[in-house]
């Protein structure tokens, strides 16, 4: 319904009356009007998106949106780049799982999907939030474990990480769920080489040669993190993005029967050869926990490494039990975010 407004000034207008008149004009022209000129008495709600967190799972991820969104309504939607999420769980793009006035939970696609990252905004009741970026990083984390001679074990973790790395206001109910590398991450392993040792058994010099047959393969990540007892293979970790960095804990990989370890022993009475099945060992305990930090004033993960010492895994023996120590390491490349700013 249109409203008309009429004003008349009778007689001499006082100074106070003039102020009142111009104030009314200001109020009227400040009102939002519809296309037909009538005053719209219902302003659009303010929708605010303050921060985003991701909880990775086996087929994608759960997205947690923090802010002020109003009550759920028929107009409640989430936009990721140019795609929409609704409450329909059959939507291929993902869907809204729950909507609270200050927290929204959604199911989204994998980190390599076109809508598994990017610009995210919230719509409700005609209002729209500003956009925030769900960023993604891709890179390699390499574990190297040398042994006697040319024997070597290497695991190259090709990983994807997702997070909202932009600054955000303090949020008292932020719960930062335990997550993981994204479901598209994989561990590529390679083993092989030969090494030897000698020792005196009291009667003669004994020579030992260990050969590890060359083998390689790929292990997909397992999400969520579980007890690994009885599992024939696994690659898993715990991860949180907190205080502007990725905290990695309990990174590990294991696979049963990947290669054959052959031990040749030559001593005074003669020689013997033994073959053993070789399972890919777990990581050195000192290299399972580390942090991925950004270069100053950027969202680029800076390269880094962590080192530890370990003895032979081949069963070789040296004089007086003096087993050499071999330096093993885990290092990671510099990782450029998909959205630098």
GROMACS .gro file of C-alpha atoms in nm:
model
  341
    1UNK     CA    1   0.000   0.000   0.000
    2UNK     CA    2   0.133   0.342  -0.094
    3UNK     CA    3   0.155   0.610   0.166
    4UNK     CA    4   0.132   0.978   0.091
    5UNK     CA    5   0.279   1.244   0.313
    6UNK     CA    6   0.153   1.603   0.332
    7UNK     CA    7   0.305   1.892   0.521
    8UNK     CA    8   0.188   2.247   0.564
    9UNK     CA    9   0.347   2.536   0.738
   10UNK     CA   10   0.090   2.776   0.875
   11UNK     CA   11   0.192   3.126   0.949
   12UNK     CA   12   0.543   3.211   1.041
   13UNK     CA   13   0.764   2.906   1.080
   14UNK     CA   14   0.967   2.908   1.394
   15UNK     CA   15   1.331   2.806   1.392
   16UNK     CA   16   1.245   2.485   1.585
   17UNK     CA   17   0.964   2.409   1.340
   18UNK     CA   18   1.200   2.443   1.046
   19UNK     CA   19   1.441   2.197   1.204
   20UNK     CA   20   1.156   1.950   1.259
   21UNK     CA   21   1.042   1.986   0.900
   22UNK     CA   22   1.386   1.914   0.753
   23UNK     CA   23   1.437   1.623   0.993
   24UNK     CA   24   1.116   1.464   0.866
   25UNK     CA   25   1.234   1.508   0.508
   26UNK     CA   26   1.563   1.340   0.596
   27UNK     CA   27   1.384   1.041   0.753
   28UNK     CA   28   1.154   1.001   0.454
   29UNK     CA   29   1.428   1.011   0.194
   30UNK     CA   30   1.640   0.773   0.403
   31UNK     CA   31   1.368   0.506   0.395
   32UNK     CA   32   1.415   0.223   0.147
   33UNK     CA   33   1.147   0.243  -0.122
   34UNK     CA   34   1.012  -0.025  -0.347
   35UNK     CA   35   0.990   0.010  -0.723
   36UNK     CA   36   0.642   0.162  -0.704
   37UNK     CA   37   0.763   0.433  -0.468
   38UNK     CA   38   0.610   0.296  -0.147
   39UNK     CA   39   0.819   0.269   0.168
   40UNK     CA   40   0.960  -0.076   0.244
   41UNK     CA   41   0.913  -0.116   0.618
   42UNK     CA   42   1.104  -0.449   0.644
   43UNK     CA   43   1.481  -0.397   0.609
   44UNK     CA   44   1.699  -0.682   0.492
   45UNK     CA   45   1.863  -0.879   0.774
   46UNK     CA   46   2.234  -0.844   0.837
   47UNK     CA   47   2.404  -1.176   0.757
   48UNK     CA   48   2.765  -1.205   0.873
   49UNK     CA   49   3.022  -1.479   0.804
   50UNK     CA   50   3.317  -1.453   1.046
   51UNK     CA   51   3.518  -1.773   0.995
   52UNK     CA   52   3.528  -2.119   0.833
   53UNK     CA   53   3.666  -2.451   0.957
   54UNK     CA   54   3.694  -2.786   0.778
   55UNK     CA   55   3.668  -3.139   0.912
   56UNK     CA   56   3.791  -3.380   0.645
   57UNK     CA   57   3.620  -3.714   0.591
   58UNK     CA   58   3.658  -4.005   0.350
   59UNK     CA   59   3.450  -3.862   0.064
   60UNK     CA   60   3.484  -3.487   0.114
   61UNK     CA   61   3.452  -3.271   0.420
   62UNK     CA   62   3.229  -3.103   0.675
   63UNK     CA   63   3.229  -2.726   0.665
   64UNK     CA   64   3.163  -2.522   0.980
   65UNK     CA   65   3.059  -2.160   0.925
   66UNK     CA   66   3.072  -1.920   1.221
   67UNK     CA   67   2.894  -1.585   1.230
   68UNK     CA   68   2.544  -1.438   1.253
   69UNK     CA   69   2.297  -1.592   1.009
   70UNK     CA   70   1.947  -1.560   1.153
   71UNK     CA   71   1.699  -1.846   1.177
   72UNK     CA   72   1.678  -2.102   0.900
   73UNK     CA   73   1.419  -2.021   0.635
   74UNK     CA   74   1.319  -2.112   0.282
   75UNK     CA   75   1.573  -1.855   0.159
   76UNK     CA   76   1.867  -2.001   0.356
   77UNK     CA   77   2.147  -2.093   0.116
   78UNK     CA   78   2.525  -2.126   0.097
   79UNK     CA   79   2.716  -2.029  -0.214
   80UNK     CA   80   3.058  -2.177  -0.300
   81UNK     CA   81   3.200  -1.999  -0.603
   82UNK     CA   82   2.910  -2.025  -0.851
   83UNK     CA   83   2.738  -2.327  -0.695
   84UNK     CA   84   2.462  -2.337  -0.434
   85UNK     CA   85   2.418  -2.563  -0.133
   86UNK     CA   86   2.065  -2.623  -0.009
   87UNK     CA   87   1.917  -2.852   0.255
   88UNK     CA   88   1.861  -3.129  -0.001
   89UNK     CA   89   2.105  -3.412   0.093
   90UNK     CA   90   2.093  -3.554  -0.261
   91UNK     CA   91   2.254  -3.241  -0.409
   92UNK     CA   92   2.580  -3.341  -0.576
   93UNK     CA   93   2.748  -3.012  -0.485
   94UNK     CA   94   2.699  -3.079  -0.114
   95UNK     CA   95   2.425  -2.972   0.125
   96UNK     CA   96   2.342  -2.790   0.448
   97UNK     CA   97   2.332  -3.036   0.739
   98UNK     CA   98   2.228  -2.799   1.017
   99UNK     CA   99   2.158  -2.426   1.050
  100UNK     CA  100   2.182  -2.236   1.378
  101UNK     CA  101   2.182  -1.861   1.420
  102UNK     CA  102   2.559  -1.859   1.481
  103UNK     CA  103   2.683  -2.191   1.335
  104UNK     CA  104   2.613  -2.372   1.008
  105UNK     CA  105   2.736  -2.721   0.924
  106UNK     CA  106   2.757  -2.833   0.560
  107UNK     CA  107   2.877  -3.133   0.362
  108UNK     CA  108   3.112  -3.036   0.078
  109UNK     CA  109   3.312  -3.212  -0.191
  110UNK     CA  110   3.680  -3.310  -0.196
  111UNK     CA  111   3.971  -3.067  -0.196
  112UNK     CA  112   4.035  -3.122  -0.568
  113UNK     CA  113   3.673  -3.054  -0.666
  114UNK     CA  114   3.587  -2.719  -0.824
  115UNK     CA  115   3.353  -2.653  -0.530
  116UNK     CA  116   3.574  -2.802  -0.259
  117UNK     CA  117   3.738  -2.463  -0.203
  118UNK     CA  118   3.702  -2.098  -0.297
  119UNK     CA  119   3.469  -1.807  -0.223
  120UNK     CA  120   3.196  -1.884   0.030
  121UNK     CA  121   2.901  -1.664   0.128
  122UNK     CA  122   2.576  -1.708   0.321
  123UNK     CA  123   2.231  -1.592   0.207
  124UNK     CA  124   1.919  -1.560   0.419
  125UNK     CA  125   1.602  -1.350   0.409
  126UNK     CA  126   1.729  -1.131   0.128
  127UNK     CA  127   2.054  -1.058   0.311
  128UNK     CA  128   2.400  -1.172   0.203
  129UNK     CA  129   2.724  -1.206   0.398
  130UNK     CA  130   3.060  -1.092   0.274
  131UNK     CA  131   3.275  -1.364   0.116
  132UNK     CA  132   3.543  -1.565   0.291
  133UNK     CA  133   3.798  -1.790   0.122
  134UNK     CA  134   3.832  -2.161   0.192
  135UNK     CA  135   4.189  -2.206   0.072
  136UNK     CA  136   4.370  -2.521  -0.040
  137UNK     CA  137   4.739  -2.612  -0.042
  138UNK     CA  138   4.898  -2.901  -0.233
  139UNK     CA  139   5.250  -3.032  -0.180
  140UNK     CA  140   5.487  -3.312  -0.080
  141UNK     CA  141   5.607  -3.419   0.263
  142UNK     CA  142   5.899  -3.661   0.224
  143UNK     CA  143   6.023  -3.913   0.482
  144UNK     CA  144   6.370  -4.058   0.414
  145UNK     CA  145   6.522  -4.346   0.610
  146UNK     CA  146   6.874  -4.456   0.503
  147UNK     CA  147   7.038  -4.774   0.628
  148UNK     CA  148   7.362  -4.964   0.567
  149UNK     CA  149   7.515  -4.921   0.222
  150UNK     CA  150   7.259  -4.821  -0.040
  151UNK     CA  151   6.955  -4.947   0.153
  152UNK     CA  152   6.693  -4.676   0.167
  153UNK     CA  153   6.327  -4.633   0.251
  154UNK     CA  154   6.144  -4.325   0.120
  155UNK     CA  155   5.782  -4.222   0.160
  156UNK     CA  156   5.647  -3.927  -0.032
  157UNK     CA  157   5.320  -3.800   0.113
  158UNK     CA  158   5.137  -3.601  -0.154
  159UNK     CA  159   4.894  -3.400   0.056
  160UNK     CA  160   4.610  -3.150   0.028
  161UNK     CA  161   4.524  -2.916   0.314
  162UNK     CA  162   4.220  -2.688   0.347
  163UNK     CA  163   4.164  -2.394   0.580
  164UNK     CA  164   4.038  -2.037   0.612
  165UNK     CA  165   4.371  -1.861   0.667
  166UNK     CA  166   4.239  -1.504   0.677
  167UNK     CA  167   4.219  -1.311   1.002
  168UNK     CA  168   3.891  -1.335   1.191
  169UNK     CA  169   3.731  -1.189   1.503
  170UNK     CA  170   3.750  -1.374   1.835
  171UNK     CA  171   3.489  -1.651   1.849
  172UNK     CA  172   3.414  -1.787   2.196
  173UNK     CA  173   3.245  -2.105   2.070
  174UNK     CA  174   3.515  -2.201   1.816
  175UNK     CA  175   3.574  -2.574   1.862
  176UNK     CA  176   3.835  -2.657   1.591
  177UNK     CA  177   3.756  -3.022   1.516
  178UNK     CA  178   4.032  -3.278   1.474
  179UNK     CA  179   4.083  -3.318   1.103
  180UNK     CA  180   4.335  -3.470   0.863
  181UNK     CA  181   4.498  -3.419   0.529
  182UNK     CA  182   4.220  -3.414   0.268
  183UNK     CA  183   4.082  -3.742   0.131
  184UNK     CA  184   4.264  -3.701  -0.201
  185UNK     CA  185   4.604  -3.729  -0.024
  186UNK     CA  186   4.821  -4.037  -0.086
  187UNK     CA  187   5.148  -4.191   0.035
  188UNK     CA  188   5.392  -4.319  -0.229
  189UNK     CA  189   5.663  -4.552  -0.095
  190UNK     CA  190   5.982  -4.699  -0.239
  191UNK     CA  191   6.234  -4.938  -0.078
  192UNK     CA  192   6.547  -5.122  -0.191
  193UNK     CA  193   6.927  -5.148  -0.176
  194UNK     CA  194   7.208  -5.351  -0.026
  195UNK     CA  195   7.437  -5.315   0.276
  196UNK     CA  196   7.686  -5.518   0.478
  197UNK     CA  197   7.855  -5.552   0.815
  198UNK     CA  198   8.130  -5.758   0.979
  199UNK     CA  199   8.195  -5.881   1.329
  200UNK     CA  200   8.421  -6.129   1.510
  201UNK     CA  201   8.233  -6.414   1.672
  202UNK     CA  202   8.538  -6.523   1.874
  203UNK     CA  203   8.662  -6.782   1.627
  204UNK     CA  204   8.658  -6.600   1.295
  205UNK     CA  205   8.542  -6.291   1.112
  206UNK     CA  206   8.177  -6.308   1.008
  207UNK     CA  207   8.054  -6.112   0.708
  208UNK     CA  208   7.685  -6.026   0.664
  209UNK     CA  209   7.514  -5.886   0.356
  210UNK     CA  210   7.154  -5.762   0.358
  211UNK     CA  211   6.964  -5.711   0.035
  212UNK     CA  212   6.623  -5.547   0.016
  213UNK     CA  213   6.437  -5.614  -0.308
  214UNK     CA  214   6.317  -5.303  -0.488
  215UNK     CA  215   5.949  -5.227  -0.439
  216UNK     CA  216   5.715  -4.930  -0.463
  217UNK     CA  217   5.347  -4.853  -0.433
  218UNK     CA  218   5.076  -4.615  -0.317
  219UNK     CA  219   4.864  -4.611  -0.002
  220UNK     CA  220   4.550  -4.391   0.019
  221UNK     CA  221   4.483  -4.191   0.332
  222UNK     CA  222   4.248  -4.333   0.594
  223UNK     CA  223   3.998  -4.093   0.754
  224UNK     CA  224   3.909  -4.067   1.036
  225UNK     CA  225   4.212  -4.159   1.246
  226UNK     CA  226   4.163  -4.506   1.397
  227UNK     CA  227   4.345  -4.777   1.586
  228UNK     CA  228   4.562  -4.954   1.329
  229UNK     CA  229   4.581  -5.298   1.493
  230UNK     CA  230   4.520  -5.575   1.240
  231UNK     CA  231   4.503  -5.340   0.940
  232UNK     CA  232   4.713  -5.462   0.640
  233UNK     CA  233   4.800  -5.105   0.536
  234UNK     CA  234   4.731  -4.750   0.643
  235UNK     CA  235   4.833  -4.387   0.601
  236UNK     CA  236   4.679  -4.147   0.849
  237UNK     CA  237   4.738  -3.843   1.065
  238UNK     CA  238   4.569  -3.596   1.298
  239UNK     CA  239   4.563  -3.232   1.193
  240UNK     CA  240   4.429  -2.900   1.316
  241UNK     CA  241   4.460  -2.552   1.169
  242UNK     CA  242   4.510  -2.337   1.476
  243UNK     CA  243   4.673  -2.001   1.551
  244UNK     CA  244   4.766  -1.952   1.187
  245UNK     CA  245   4.947  -2.284   1.131
  246UNK     CA  246   4.881  -2.650   1.060
  247UNK     CA  247   4.953  -2.881   1.355
  248UNK     CA  248   5.034  -3.234   1.235
  249UNK     CA  249   5.032  -3.520   1.486
  250UNK     CA  250   5.072  -3.899   1.466
  251UNK     CA  251   5.157  -3.903   1.096
  252UNK     CA  252   5.218  -4.266   1.011
  253UNK     CA  253   5.217  -4.524   0.734
  254UNK     CA  254   5.253  -4.901   0.731
  255UNK     CA  255   5.205  -5.180   0.479
  256UNK     CA  256   5.244  -5.553   0.520
  257UNK     CA  257   5.477  -5.760   0.299
  258UNK     CA  258   5.598  -5.503   0.047
  259UNK     CA  259   5.940  -5.656  -0.020
  260UNK     CA  260   6.187  -5.938   0.062
  261UNK     CA  261   6.490  -5.899   0.288
  262UNK     CA  262   6.771  -6.145   0.214
  263UNK     CA  263   7.055  -6.202   0.462
  264UNK     CA  264   7.377  -6.374   0.346
  265UNK     CA  265   7.609  -6.481   0.630
  266UNK     CA  266   7.965  -6.594   0.554
  267UNK     CA  267   8.166  -6.740   0.841
  268UNK     CA  268   8.440  -6.997   0.907
  269UNK     CA  269   8.217  -7.305   0.884
  270UNK     CA  270   8.057  -7.186   0.561
  271UNK     CA  271   7.776  -6.960   0.448
  272UNK     CA  272   7.399  -6.941   0.477
  273UNK     CA  273   7.121  -6.743   0.315
  274UNK     CA  274   6.789  -6.652   0.474
  275UNK     CA  275   6.489  -6.476   0.322
  276UNK     CA  276   6.239  -6.272   0.522
  277UNK     CA  277   5.923  -6.090   0.427
  278UNK     CA  278   5.971  -5.716   0.469
  279UNK     CA  279   5.681  -5.496   0.582
  280UNK     CA  280   5.700  -5.120   0.543
  281UNK     CA  281   5.786  -4.999   0.897
  282UNK     CA  282   5.607  -4.715   1.070
  283UNK     CA  283   5.771  -4.372   1.084
  284UNK     CA  284   6.038  -4.285   1.337
  285UNK     CA  285   5.862  -4.178   1.658
  286UNK     CA  286   6.048  -3.846   1.661
  287UNK     CA  287   5.918  -3.745   1.317
  288UNK     CA  288   5.544  -3.801   1.352
  289UNK     CA  289   5.461  -3.457   1.496
  290UNK     CA  290   5.548  -3.123   1.337
  291UNK     CA  291   5.399  -2.789   1.229
  292UNK     CA  292   5.354  -2.626   0.890
  293UNK     CA  293   5.392  -2.250   0.921
  294UNK     CA  294   5.343  -1.960   0.680
  295UNK     CA  295   5.611  -1.734   0.544
  296UNK     CA  296   5.582  -1.386   0.702
  297UNK     CA  297   5.287  -1.179   0.576
  298UNK     CA  298   5.179  -1.448   0.329
  299UNK     CA  299   4.969  -1.763   0.314
  300UNK     CA  300   5.257  -1.963   0.164
  301UNK     CA  301   5.361  -2.266   0.370
  302UNK     CA  302   5.735  -2.234   0.412
  303UNK     CA  303   5.965  -2.529   0.345
  304UNK     CA  304   6.109  -2.707   0.647
  305UNK     CA  305   6.239  -3.032   0.789
  306UNK     CA  306   6.286  -3.235   1.104
  307UNK     CA  307   6.558  -3.495   1.168
  308UNK     CA  308   6.622  -3.790   1.399
  309UNK     CA  309   6.865  -4.081   1.442
  310UNK     CA  310   6.789  -4.450   1.394
  311UNK     CA  311   6.980  -4.779   1.380
  312UNK     CA  312   6.965  -5.051   1.115
  313UNK     CA  313   6.636  -5.224   1.031
  314UNK     CA  314   6.809  -5.503   0.839
  315UNK     CA  315   6.929  -5.729   1.123
  316UNK     CA  316   7.298  -5.663   1.057
  317UNK     CA  317   7.553  -5.713   1.337
  318UNK     CA  318   7.871  -5.518   1.410
  319UNK     CA  319   8.157  -5.577   1.655
  320UNK     CA  320   8.071  -5.527   2.022
  321UNK     CA  321   7.715  -5.435   1.928
  322UNK     CA  322   7.830  -5.101   1.792
  323UNK     CA  323   7.544  -5.043   1.549
  324UNK     CA  324   7.589  -4.730   1.334
  325UNK     CA  325   7.325  -4.459   1.359
  326UNK     CA  326   7.165  -4.334   1.040
  327UNK     CA  327   7.010  -3.992   1.009
  328UNK     CA  328   6.647  -4.002   0.897
  329UNK     CA  329   6.439  -3.698   0.815
  330UNK     CA  330   6.103  -3.563   0.719
  331UNK     CA  331   6.094  -3.250   0.506
  332UNK     CA  332   5.832  -3.059   0.315
  333UNK     CA  333   5.826  -2.836   0.012
  334UNK     CA  334   5.713  -2.476  -0.003
  335UNK     CA  335   5.338  -2.487  -0.072
  336UNK     CA  336   5.161  -2.208  -0.261
  337UNK     CA  337   4.791  -2.155  -0.177
  338UNK     CA  338   4.539  -2.161  -0.459
  339UNK     CA  339   4.415  -1.820  -0.343
  340UNK     CA  340   4.720  -1.607  -0.247
  341UNK     CA  341   4.531  -1.307  -0.104
   0.00000   0.00000   0.00000
